[in-house]
Short mmCIF file of C-alpha atoms in Angstrom, two decimals:
data_model
loop_
_atom_site.label_atom_id
_atom_site.label_comp_id
_atom_site.label_asym_id
_atom_site.label_seq_id
_atom_site.Cartn_x
_atom_site.Cartn_y
_atom_site.Cartn_z
CA ALA A 11 9.95 -6.79 1.07
CA LEU A 12 12.78 -9.54 0.07
CA SER A 13 11.15 -10.92 -2.91
CA MET A 14 9.83 -7.38 -3.97
CA PHE A 15 13.38 -6.19 -3.98
CA ALA A 16 14.70 -9.35 -5.71
CA PHE A 17 11.99 -9.80 -8.44
CA PRO A 18 12.99 -6.87 -10.99
CA LEU A 19 16.89 -7.41 -10.32
CA ILE A 20 16.94 -11.03 -10.94
CA ALA A 21 14.48 -10.71 -13.94
CA TYR A 22 16.68 -8.17 -15.24
CA ALA A 23 19.73 -10.40 -14.65
CA LEU A 24 18.08 -13.54 -16.34
CA SER A 25 16.82 -11.49 -19.44
CA GLY A 26 19.05 -8.35 -19.59
CA SER A 27 15.74 -6.51 -20.41
CA ALA A 28 14.28 -3.38 -18.42
CA LEU A 29 10.85 -4.32 -19.82
CA TRP A 30 10.96 -7.78 -18.30
CA ALA A 31 11.92 -6.56 -15.00
CA ALA A 32 8.91 -4.32 -15.08
CA VAL A 33 6.68 -6.83 -16.22
CA VAL A 34 7.61 -9.45 -13.25
CA GLU A 35 7.23 -6.46 -11.00
CA ALA A 36 3.91 -5.30 -12.66
CA ALA A 37 2.52 -8.86 -12.33
CA PHE A 38 2.84 -8.86 -8.43
CA LEU A 39 0.76 -5.50 -8.45
CA LEU A 40 -1.70 -6.65 -10.95
CA GLY A 41 -2.46 -9.69 -8.73
CA MET A 42 -2.92 -7.95 -5.63
CA CYS A 43 -5.26 -5.16 -7.26
CA GLY A 44 -7.18 -7.80 -8.96
CA ALA A 45 -7.88 -9.74 -5.71
CA LEU A 46 -8.91 -6.81 -3.36
CA LEU A 47 -12.72 -6.61 -4.43
CA PRO A 48 -13.43 -10.22 -3.78
CA ALA A 49 -11.19 -10.22 -0.75
CA GLY A 50 -13.02 -7.32 0.74
CA VAL A 51 -16.34 -9.62 0.33
CA LEU A 52 -14.74 -12.64 1.76
CA ALA A 53 -13.25 -10.54 4.72
CA ASP A 54 -16.93 -9.59 5.59
CA ARG A 55 -18.16 -13.32 5.29
CA VAL A 56 -15.03 -15.46 6.48
CA ASP A 57 -13.03 -15.70 9.47
CA ARG A 58 -10.40 -13.11 9.03
CA ARG A 59 -7.73 -15.18 10.74
CA LEU A 60 -8.42 -18.06 8.34
CA LEU A 61 -7.74 -15.63 5.18
CA MET A 62 -4.71 -14.49 6.53
CA ARG A 63 -3.38 -17.86 7.22
CA THR A 64 -4.36 -19.14 3.87
CA ALA A 65 -2.49 -16.39 2.34
CA SER A 66 0.61 -16.84 4.29
CA GLY A 67 0.55 -20.64 3.60
CA ALA A 68 0.38 -19.77 -0.05
CA GLY A 69 3.48 -17.55 0.22
CA VAL A 70 5.23 -20.66 1.96
CA LEU A 71 4.57 -22.94 -1.12
CA LEU A 72 5.15 -20.27 -3.95
CA TYR A 73 8.47 -18.84 -2.41
CA ALA A 74 9.73 -22.37 -1.71
CA SER A 75 9.05 -23.13 -5.35
CA LEU A 76 11.28 -20.23 -6.57
CA ALA A 77 14.25 -21.18 -4.22
CA ALA A 78 14.08 -24.76 -5.42
CA ALA A 79 14.17 -23.79 -9.03
CA GLY A 80 16.96 -21.42 -8.10
CA ALA A 81 19.01 -23.98 -6.26
CA TRP A 82 18.56 -26.58 -9.14
CA GLY A 83 19.70 -23.82 -11.87
CA VAL A 84 16.26 -23.83 -13.63
CA LEU A 85 14.67 -20.57 -12.44
CA THR A 86 13.18 -18.68 -15.22
CA VAL A 87 11.59 -15.25 -16.06
CA PRO A 88 8.13 -16.83 -16.66
CA HIS A 89 8.56 -18.80 -13.36
CA LEU A 90 9.22 -15.58 -11.62
CA ALA A 91 6.26 -13.75 -13.37
CA VAL A 92 3.72 -16.44 -12.37
CA VAL A 93 4.88 -16.48 -8.76
CA ALA A 94 4.86 -12.72 -8.43
CA LEU A 95 1.23 -12.89 -9.88
CA LEU A 96 0.03 -15.39 -7.54
CA THR A 97 1.81 -13.99 -4.29
CA GLY A 98 0.32 -10.70 -5.21
CA ILE A 99 -3.08 -12.06 -5.30
CA ALA A 100 -2.30 -13.91 -1.75
CA SER A 101 -1.47 -10.22 -0.54
CA GLY A 102 -4.68 -8.67 -1.99
CA ILE A 103 -6.83 -11.52 -0.20
CA ALA A 104 -4.83 -10.83 3.27
CA ALA A 105 -5.09 -6.95 3.07
CA PRO A 106 -8.69 -6.17 3.49
CA ALA A 107 -8.81 -9.04 6.39
CA GLU A 108 -5.88 -7.12 8.24
CA ILE A 109 -7.29 -3.84 8.01
CA SER A 110 -10.79 -5.17 9.33
CA ALA A 111 -9.04 -7.08 12.08
CA ILE A 112 -7.61 -3.81 13.48
CA ARG A 113 -11.08 -2.43 14.40
CA SER A 114 -11.62 -5.78 16.26
CA VAL A 115 -8.41 -5.42 18.26
CA VAL A 116 -8.35 -1.67 19.24
CA SER A 117 -11.03 1.17 20.36
CA PRO A 118 -11.74 3.91 17.97
CA ASP A 119 -9.91 6.40 19.64
CA GLU A 120 -6.76 4.07 19.26
CA LEU A 121 -7.17 3.77 15.39
CA SER A 122 -4.69 6.63 14.31
CA THR A 123 -2.03 5.28 16.53
CA ALA A 124 -2.75 1.80 15.49
CA LEU A 125 -2.47 2.66 11.83
CA SER A 126 0.55 4.45 12.48
CA GLN A 127 2.02 1.49 14.00
CA SER A 128 0.96 -0.67 11.15
CA GLN A 129 2.74 1.86 8.90
CA ALA A 130 5.80 1.72 10.83
CA ARG A 131 5.88 -2.25 10.71
CA GLN A 132 5.87 -1.81 6.72
CA HIS A 133 8.71 0.57 6.78
CA ILE A 134 10.75 -1.68 9.07
CA ALA A 135 10.16 -4.36 6.64
CA ALA A 136 11.56 -1.97 3.91
CA LEU A 137 14.52 -0.93 6.17
CA VAL A 138 15.38 -4.58 6.80
CA GLY A 139 14.24 -5.98 3.34
CA GLY A 140 16.57 -3.89 0.91
CA PRO A 141 19.68 -4.28 2.43
CA LEU A 142 19.29 -7.84 3.54
CA GLY A 143 17.98 -8.81 0.13
CA GLY A 144 20.92 -7.22 -1.43
CA VAL A 145 23.25 -9.48 0.74
CA LEU A 146 21.17 -12.57 0.15
CA LEU A 147 21.29 -11.87 -3.59
CA ALA A 148 24.96 -11.31 -3.79
CA ILE A 149 25.20 -14.88 -2.15
CA THR A 150 22.99 -16.54 -4.60
CA ARG A 151 19.89 -15.61 -6.57
CA TRP A 152 17.37 -18.03 -4.81
CA LEU A 153 18.27 -17.20 -1.29
CA PRO A 154 16.00 -14.10 -0.77
CA PHE A 155 13.23 -16.46 -1.94
CA ALA A 156 14.05 -19.04 0.77
CA PHE A 157 14.22 -16.48 3.42
CA ASP A 158 10.67 -15.23 2.58
CA ALA A 159 9.20 -18.82 2.60
CA VAL A 160 10.59 -19.30 6.17
CA SER A 161 9.07 -15.76 7.19
CA PHE A 162 5.63 -16.46 5.86
CA ALA A 163 5.68 -20.04 7.76
CA VAL A 164 6.57 -18.06 10.88
CA TYR A 165 3.58 -15.64 9.92
CA TRP A 166 1.26 -18.49 9.60
CA VAL A 167 2.22 -19.87 13.16
CA VAL A 168 2.13 -16.64 14.82
CA LEU A 169 -1.48 -15.98 13.08
CA GLY A 170 -2.59 -19.13 14.82
CA ARG A 171 -1.96 -17.87 18.45
CA LEU A 172 -4.16 -14.49 18.04
CA ARG A 173 -6.85 -14.59 20.79
CA THR A 174 -9.15 -12.08 19.53
CA ASP A 175 -12.10 -13.07 17.84
CA LEU A 176 -11.62 -12.16 14.19
CA ALA A 177 -14.87 -14.09 12.82
CA ALA A 178 -17.01 -12.13 10.53
CA PRO A 179 -19.78 -9.89 11.63
CA ARG A 180 -23.05 -11.68 11.89
CA ARG A 181 -25.54 -10.84 9.03
CA GLU A 182 -29.21 -10.48 8.95
CA GLY A 183 -31.46 -11.37 6.05
CA PRO A 184 -31.50 -13.54 3.25
CA PRO A 185 -27.91 -14.39 1.54
CA ARG A 186 -26.45 -11.79 -0.82
CA LYS A 187 -24.77 -12.47 -4.00
CA PRO A 188 -21.13 -11.65 -4.09
CA HIS A 189 -21.24 -9.03 -6.71
CA HIS A 190 -23.91 -7.36 -4.81
CA ASP A 191 -21.54 -7.07 -1.77
CA VAL A 192 -18.58 -5.60 -3.94
CA ALA A 193 -20.93 -3.13 -5.56
CA GLU A 194 -22.33 -1.85 -2.11
CA GLY A 195 -18.64 -1.56 -0.77
CA ILE A 196 -17.88 0.61 -4.02
CA ARG A 197 -20.98 2.58 -3.62
CA PHE A 198 -20.23 3.44 -0.08
CA ILE A 199 -16.99 4.83 -1.04
CA LEU A 200 -17.96 6.74 -4.14
CA ARG A 201 -20.85 8.40 -2.68
CA TRP A 202 -18.78 10.14 -0.21
CA PRO A 203 -17.00 13.23 -2.01
CA TYR A 204 -14.15 13.10 0.38
CA PHE A 205 -13.45 9.48 -0.53
CA ARG A 206 -13.98 9.96 -4.07
CA ALA A 207 -11.44 12.76 -4.44
CA THR A 208 -8.89 10.79 -2.20
CA ALA A 209 -9.54 7.60 -4.11
CA VAL A 210 -8.63 9.29 -7.43
CA TRP A 211 -5.82 11.23 -6.26
CA GLY A 212 -4.45 8.09 -4.57
CA ALA A 213 -4.51 5.95 -7.70
CA LEU A 214 -2.77 8.65 -9.95
CA ALA A 215 -0.05 9.20 -6.77
CA ASN A 216 0.58 5.48 -6.51
CA LEU A 217 0.81 5.13 -9.96
CA LEU A 218 3.22 8.11 -10.64
CA VAL A 219 5.32 7.90 -7.53
CA ASN A 220 6.03 4.34 -7.90
CA ALA A 221 6.77 4.79 -11.64
CA MET A 222 9.30 7.68 -10.58
CA PHE A 223 11.22 5.44 -8.26
CA PHE A 224 11.13 2.24 -10.68
CA VAL A 225 12.96 4.41 -12.99
CA ALA A 226 15.33 5.58 -10.31
CA ILE A 227 16.12 2.15 -9.48
CA LEU A 228 16.63 0.84 -13.06
CA ARG A 229 18.93 3.71 -13.87
CA MET A 230 21.04 2.46 -10.99
CA VAL A 231 20.75 -1.29 -12.35
CA GLN A 232 21.94 -0.08 -15.69
CA ASP A 233 24.74 1.80 -14.38
CA GLY A 234 26.05 -1.57 -12.61
CA VAL A 235 25.27 -0.28 -8.97
CA THR A 236 25.57 -3.54 -6.92
CA PRO A 237 22.43 -5.04 -5.32
CA ALA A 238 24.04 -4.32 -1.90
CA VAL A 239 24.20 -0.55 -2.78
CA ILE A 240 20.67 -0.35 -4.33
CA GLY A 241 19.65 -2.25 -1.04
CA LEU A 242 20.80 0.80 1.00
CA VAL A 243 18.46 3.14 -1.02
CA SER A 244 15.56 0.91 0.48
CA THR A 245 17.15 1.50 3.86
CA ALA A 246 16.86 4.99 3.22
CA ALA A 247 13.37 4.60 2.56
CA GLY A 248 12.66 2.35 5.66
CA VAL A 249 14.42 4.90 7.55
CA GLY A 250 12.11 7.79 6.63
CA GLY A 251 9.20 5.49 6.96
CA ILE A 252 9.79 4.72 10.45
CA LEU A 253 10.69 8.14 11.45
CA GLY A 254 7.30 9.33 9.70
CA ALA A 255 5.21 6.62 11.45
CA ILE A 256 6.87 7.66 14.92
CA ALA A 257 5.86 11.23 14.26
CA ALA A 258 2.63 10.37 12.83
CA PRO A 259 0.31 10.14 15.81
CA TRP A 260 1.58 13.78 16.73
CA ILE A 261 1.22 15.12 13.29
CA ILE A 262 -2.47 13.47 12.84
CA GLU A 263 -3.68 14.92 16.24
CA ARG A 264 -2.53 18.49 15.47
CA MET A 265 -3.30 18.85 11.76
CA PRO A 266 -6.63 19.11 9.98
CA THR A 267 -6.94 15.58 8.06
CA GLY A 268 -7.95 17.44 5.05
CA ALA A 269 -4.88 19.75 5.08
CA LEU A 270 -2.60 16.57 6.05
CA VAL A 271 -3.81 14.83 2.78
CA VAL A 272 -3.04 18.06 0.73
CA ALA A 273 0.42 18.41 2.31
CA VAL A 274 1.25 14.74 1.36
CA ALA A 275 0.01 15.34 -2.14
CA TRP A 276 2.63 18.14 -2.71
CA SER A 277 5.33 16.20 -0.65
CA PHE A 278 6.80 14.55 -3.79
CA VAL A 279 6.93 17.09 -6.18
CA PRO A 280 10.18 19.04 -4.87
CA LEU A 281 11.94 15.58 -4.98
CA VAL A 282 11.83 15.75 -8.98
CA VAL A 283 14.52 18.38 -9.21
CA PRO A 284 17.76 16.54 -7.62
CA MET A 285 16.48 13.24 -9.15
CA VAL A 286 16.40 14.81 -12.68
CA LEU A 287 19.93 16.45 -12.18
CA TRP A 288 21.44 13.30 -10.48
CA ASP A 289 21.13 9.37 -10.73
CA SER A 290 23.61 8.57 -7.77
CA PRO A 291 22.37 6.07 -5.12
CA ALA A 292 22.83 8.97 -2.39
CA VAL A 293 20.45 11.35 -4.42
CA VAL A 294 17.86 8.73 -4.88
CA GLY A 295 18.02 7.31 -1.29
CA ALA A 296 17.69 11.01 0.02
CA ALA A 297 14.66 11.76 -2.08
CA ILE A 298 12.92 8.56 -0.86
CA PHE A 299 13.83 9.44 2.50
CA VAL A 300 12.30 12.91 2.54
CA GLY A 301 9.27 11.80 0.57
CA LEU A 302 8.27 9.08 2.94
CA LEU A 303 8.65 11.43 6.05
CA LEU A 304 4.98 12.67 5.93
CA ASN A 305 3.30 9.77 3.80
CA PRO A 306 2.52 7.49 7.07
CA ALA A 307 0.84 10.31 8.74
CA GLY A 308 -1.39 10.87 5.53
CA ASN A 309 -2.17 7.02 5.24
CA ALA A 310 -2.96 6.55 8.73
CA GLY A 311 -4.86 9.99 9.30
CA SER A 312 -6.97 9.33 6.25
CA GLY A 313 -7.33 5.61 7.06
CA SER A 314 -8.66 6.39 10.61
CA TYR A 315 -11.04 8.68 9.06
CA ARG A 316 -12.48 6.11 6.71
CA ILE A 317 -12.66 3.21 9.15
CA ALA A 318 -14.24 5.55 11.87
CA HIS A 319 -17.11 6.43 9.15
CA THR A 320 -17.66 2.73 8.17
CA PRO A 321 -20.19 0.52 9.74
CA ALA A 322 -18.93 -2.61 11.27
CA ASP A 323 -20.61 -5.01 8.56
CA LEU A 324 -19.16 -3.05 5.74
CA GLN A 325 -15.42 -2.73 7.12
CA GLY A 326 -14.11 -5.52 4.72
CA ARG A 327 -15.84 -4.27 1.54
CA ALA A 328 -15.21 -0.72 2.08
CA SER A 329 -11.66 -1.27 3.08
CA SER A 330 -11.17 -3.48 -0.12
CA ALA A 331 -13.05 -0.91 -2.37
CA SER A 332 -10.95 2.00 -1.09
CA GLN A 333 -7.67 -0.01 -1.61
CA PHE A 334 -8.62 -1.22 -5.06
CA LEU A 335 -9.75 2.28 -6.36
CA SER A 336 -6.43 3.82 -5.07
CA MET A 337 -4.31 0.76 -6.42
CA SER A 338 -6.20 0.19 -9.46
CA VAL A 339 -3.52 1.21 -11.80
CA ILE A 340 -0.44 0.74 -9.69
CA TRP A 341 0.29 -2.06 -11.64
CA VAL A 342 0.80 0.21 -14.59
CA ALA A 343 3.56 1.77 -12.64
CA PRO A 344 6.68 -0.34 -13.61
CA LEU A 345 5.48 -0.42 -17.25
CA LEU A 346 5.23 3.04 -17.40
CA GLY A 347 8.64 3.66 -15.89
CA GLY A 348 10.28 1.07 -17.92
CA ALA A 349 8.70 2.47 -21.14
CA LEU A 350 9.40 6.17 -20.35
CA LEU A 351 13.13 5.10 -19.39
CA ALA A 352 13.46 3.19 -22.79
CA THR A 353 12.16 5.93 -24.99
CA LEU A 354 13.23 9.04 -23.27
CA GLY A 355 16.11 8.44 -21.08
CA GLY A 356 16.53 8.73 -17.09
CA PRO A 357 16.26 12.48 -16.54
CA GLU A 358 13.66 13.15 -19.20
CA ALA A 359 11.33 10.26 -17.97
CA ILE A 360 11.55 11.55 -14.10
CA ALA A 361 10.83 15.13 -15.19
CA VAL A 362 7.80 14.05 -17.21
CA ILE A 363 6.52 11.94 -14.21
CA GLY A 364 7.35 14.75 -11.64
CA GLY A 365 5.16 17.15 -13.71
CA LEU A 366 2.23 14.68 -13.61
CA VAL A 367 2.44 14.31 -9.87
CA ALA A 368 2.23 18.00 -9.57
CA LEU A 369 -0.90 17.89 -11.68
CA SER A 370 -2.28 14.93 -9.48
CA ALA A 371 -1.73 16.95 -6.46
CA LEU A 372 -4.28 19.48 -7.62
CA ILE A 373 -7.14 17.22 -7.14
CA PRO A 374 -7.13 17.11 -3.28
CA THR A 375 -5.87 20.79 -3.22
CA LEU A 376 -8.90 21.82 -5.38
CA SER A 377 -11.43 19.72 -3.42
CA ARG A 378 -13.37 21.31 -0.70
CA SER A 379 -14.63 18.08 0.74
CA VAL A 380 -11.08 17.25 1.39
CA ARG A 381 -9.84 20.81 2.45
CA SER A 382 -12.81 21.01 4.82
CA VAL A 383 -11.93 17.93 7.13
CA PRO A 384 -11.18 19.30 10.66
CA ARG A 385 -8.69 17.70 13.03
CA PRO A 386 -9.60 14.08 14.28
CA ALA A 387 -10.74 15.53 17.73
CA VAL A 388 -13.41 17.76 16.03
CA TRP A 389 -14.69 14.81 13.75
CA GLN A 390 -14.25 12.07 16.43
CA ALA A 391 -16.78 14.50 18.50
CA GLU A 392 -19.25 14.80 15.74
CA LEU A 393 -19.36 11.16 15.36
CA ALA A 394 -19.89 10.73 19.03
CA ALA A 395 -22.73 13.40 19.11
CA PRO A 396 -26.18 12.64 18.38
CA ARG A 397 -27.46 12.77 14.95
CA ALA A 398 -29.09 16.30 15.24
CA VAL A 399 -26.09 17.70 16.94
CA ARG A 400 -23.93 16.28 14.14
CA ASP A 401 -26.06 18.03 11.70
CA GLU A 402 -25.91 21.39 13.47
CA MET A 403 -22.13 21.07 13.86
CA ALA A 404 -21.49 20.49 10.13
CA GLY A 405 -23.75 23.13 9.08
CA VAL A 406 -21.90 25.64 11.17
CA ARG A 407 -18.43 24.14 9.78
CA ALA A 408 -19.99 24.55 6.23
#
């Protein structure tokens, strides 16, 4: 969170270009998306603890290189972009292993709560990372990267203390080629109408919402808002996400999973109006706060539905395929936001993106396969029932 906060700000300070700031952030997202599919294959073949420790060890070395270059006064935009790309790859490698490991740690009926807590962990990082990054950046440019190098070293040590067996599931039959495994994970996701619809909507939502807030952040940078104040905007995001994650298990239990996805899809649309009219940090922070209140419940609810319906030997590949499909174009978000900001101006750029967010929300809204998914208690009972009973229940619901 510290480095993701610092990357575009430092790139802008070094180059004076919003486009270069966008390129550096896009490099991280591109590396992460590009690594997800092969990482899913690895998560089903290789010890998941080893994958996570390898990724965290790479983070130590890469962020330390930026800290050293900054301390010696030789930090450059190309160096930032290369490290952003490689740390994105490391994040992409770790992500399917982390999600697959959750199922090894908790029981199926605890998945929603576990994923909600995982969402809370991410938002706590956002809560602390933004303001802390602003303070460290105000001291010197390289300090956020030094902090991150140390944090990844701590992560590497703690991963080694896990007692749960995180070895890949035993596989029967002859060895399979990696590209066959990748294709199997994608086919598993795409053959389910629910997963197809949510993957397409997720890809568009990740692209457009991130582009919208990237425009908002760059507008503040161009207006001369200090890094510390911009960090407080990230604090608002963290607070909203944490409160949403705390409420997520209660929301998931009481709301039909499909209706929850539709509600999340529309939750960002009303935020466009104040962000078009005002570009102050208070308005942007309030919009992000409100936008993230429901998001953890949507992510955890949909994620638990997918994990519960995925066989154990497909967890890594299905997870990486789902993440890849929903994040395949997220790396375009800063480029789209930067281009619209440069050509149209701030209010117009946010208005255009907001209209596209509303259009993308129609995908789950009009999809019967999404709207018809009931509350977790119902679909969990269907999964636990014998096949004949499941077919009868599905027929009654249809």
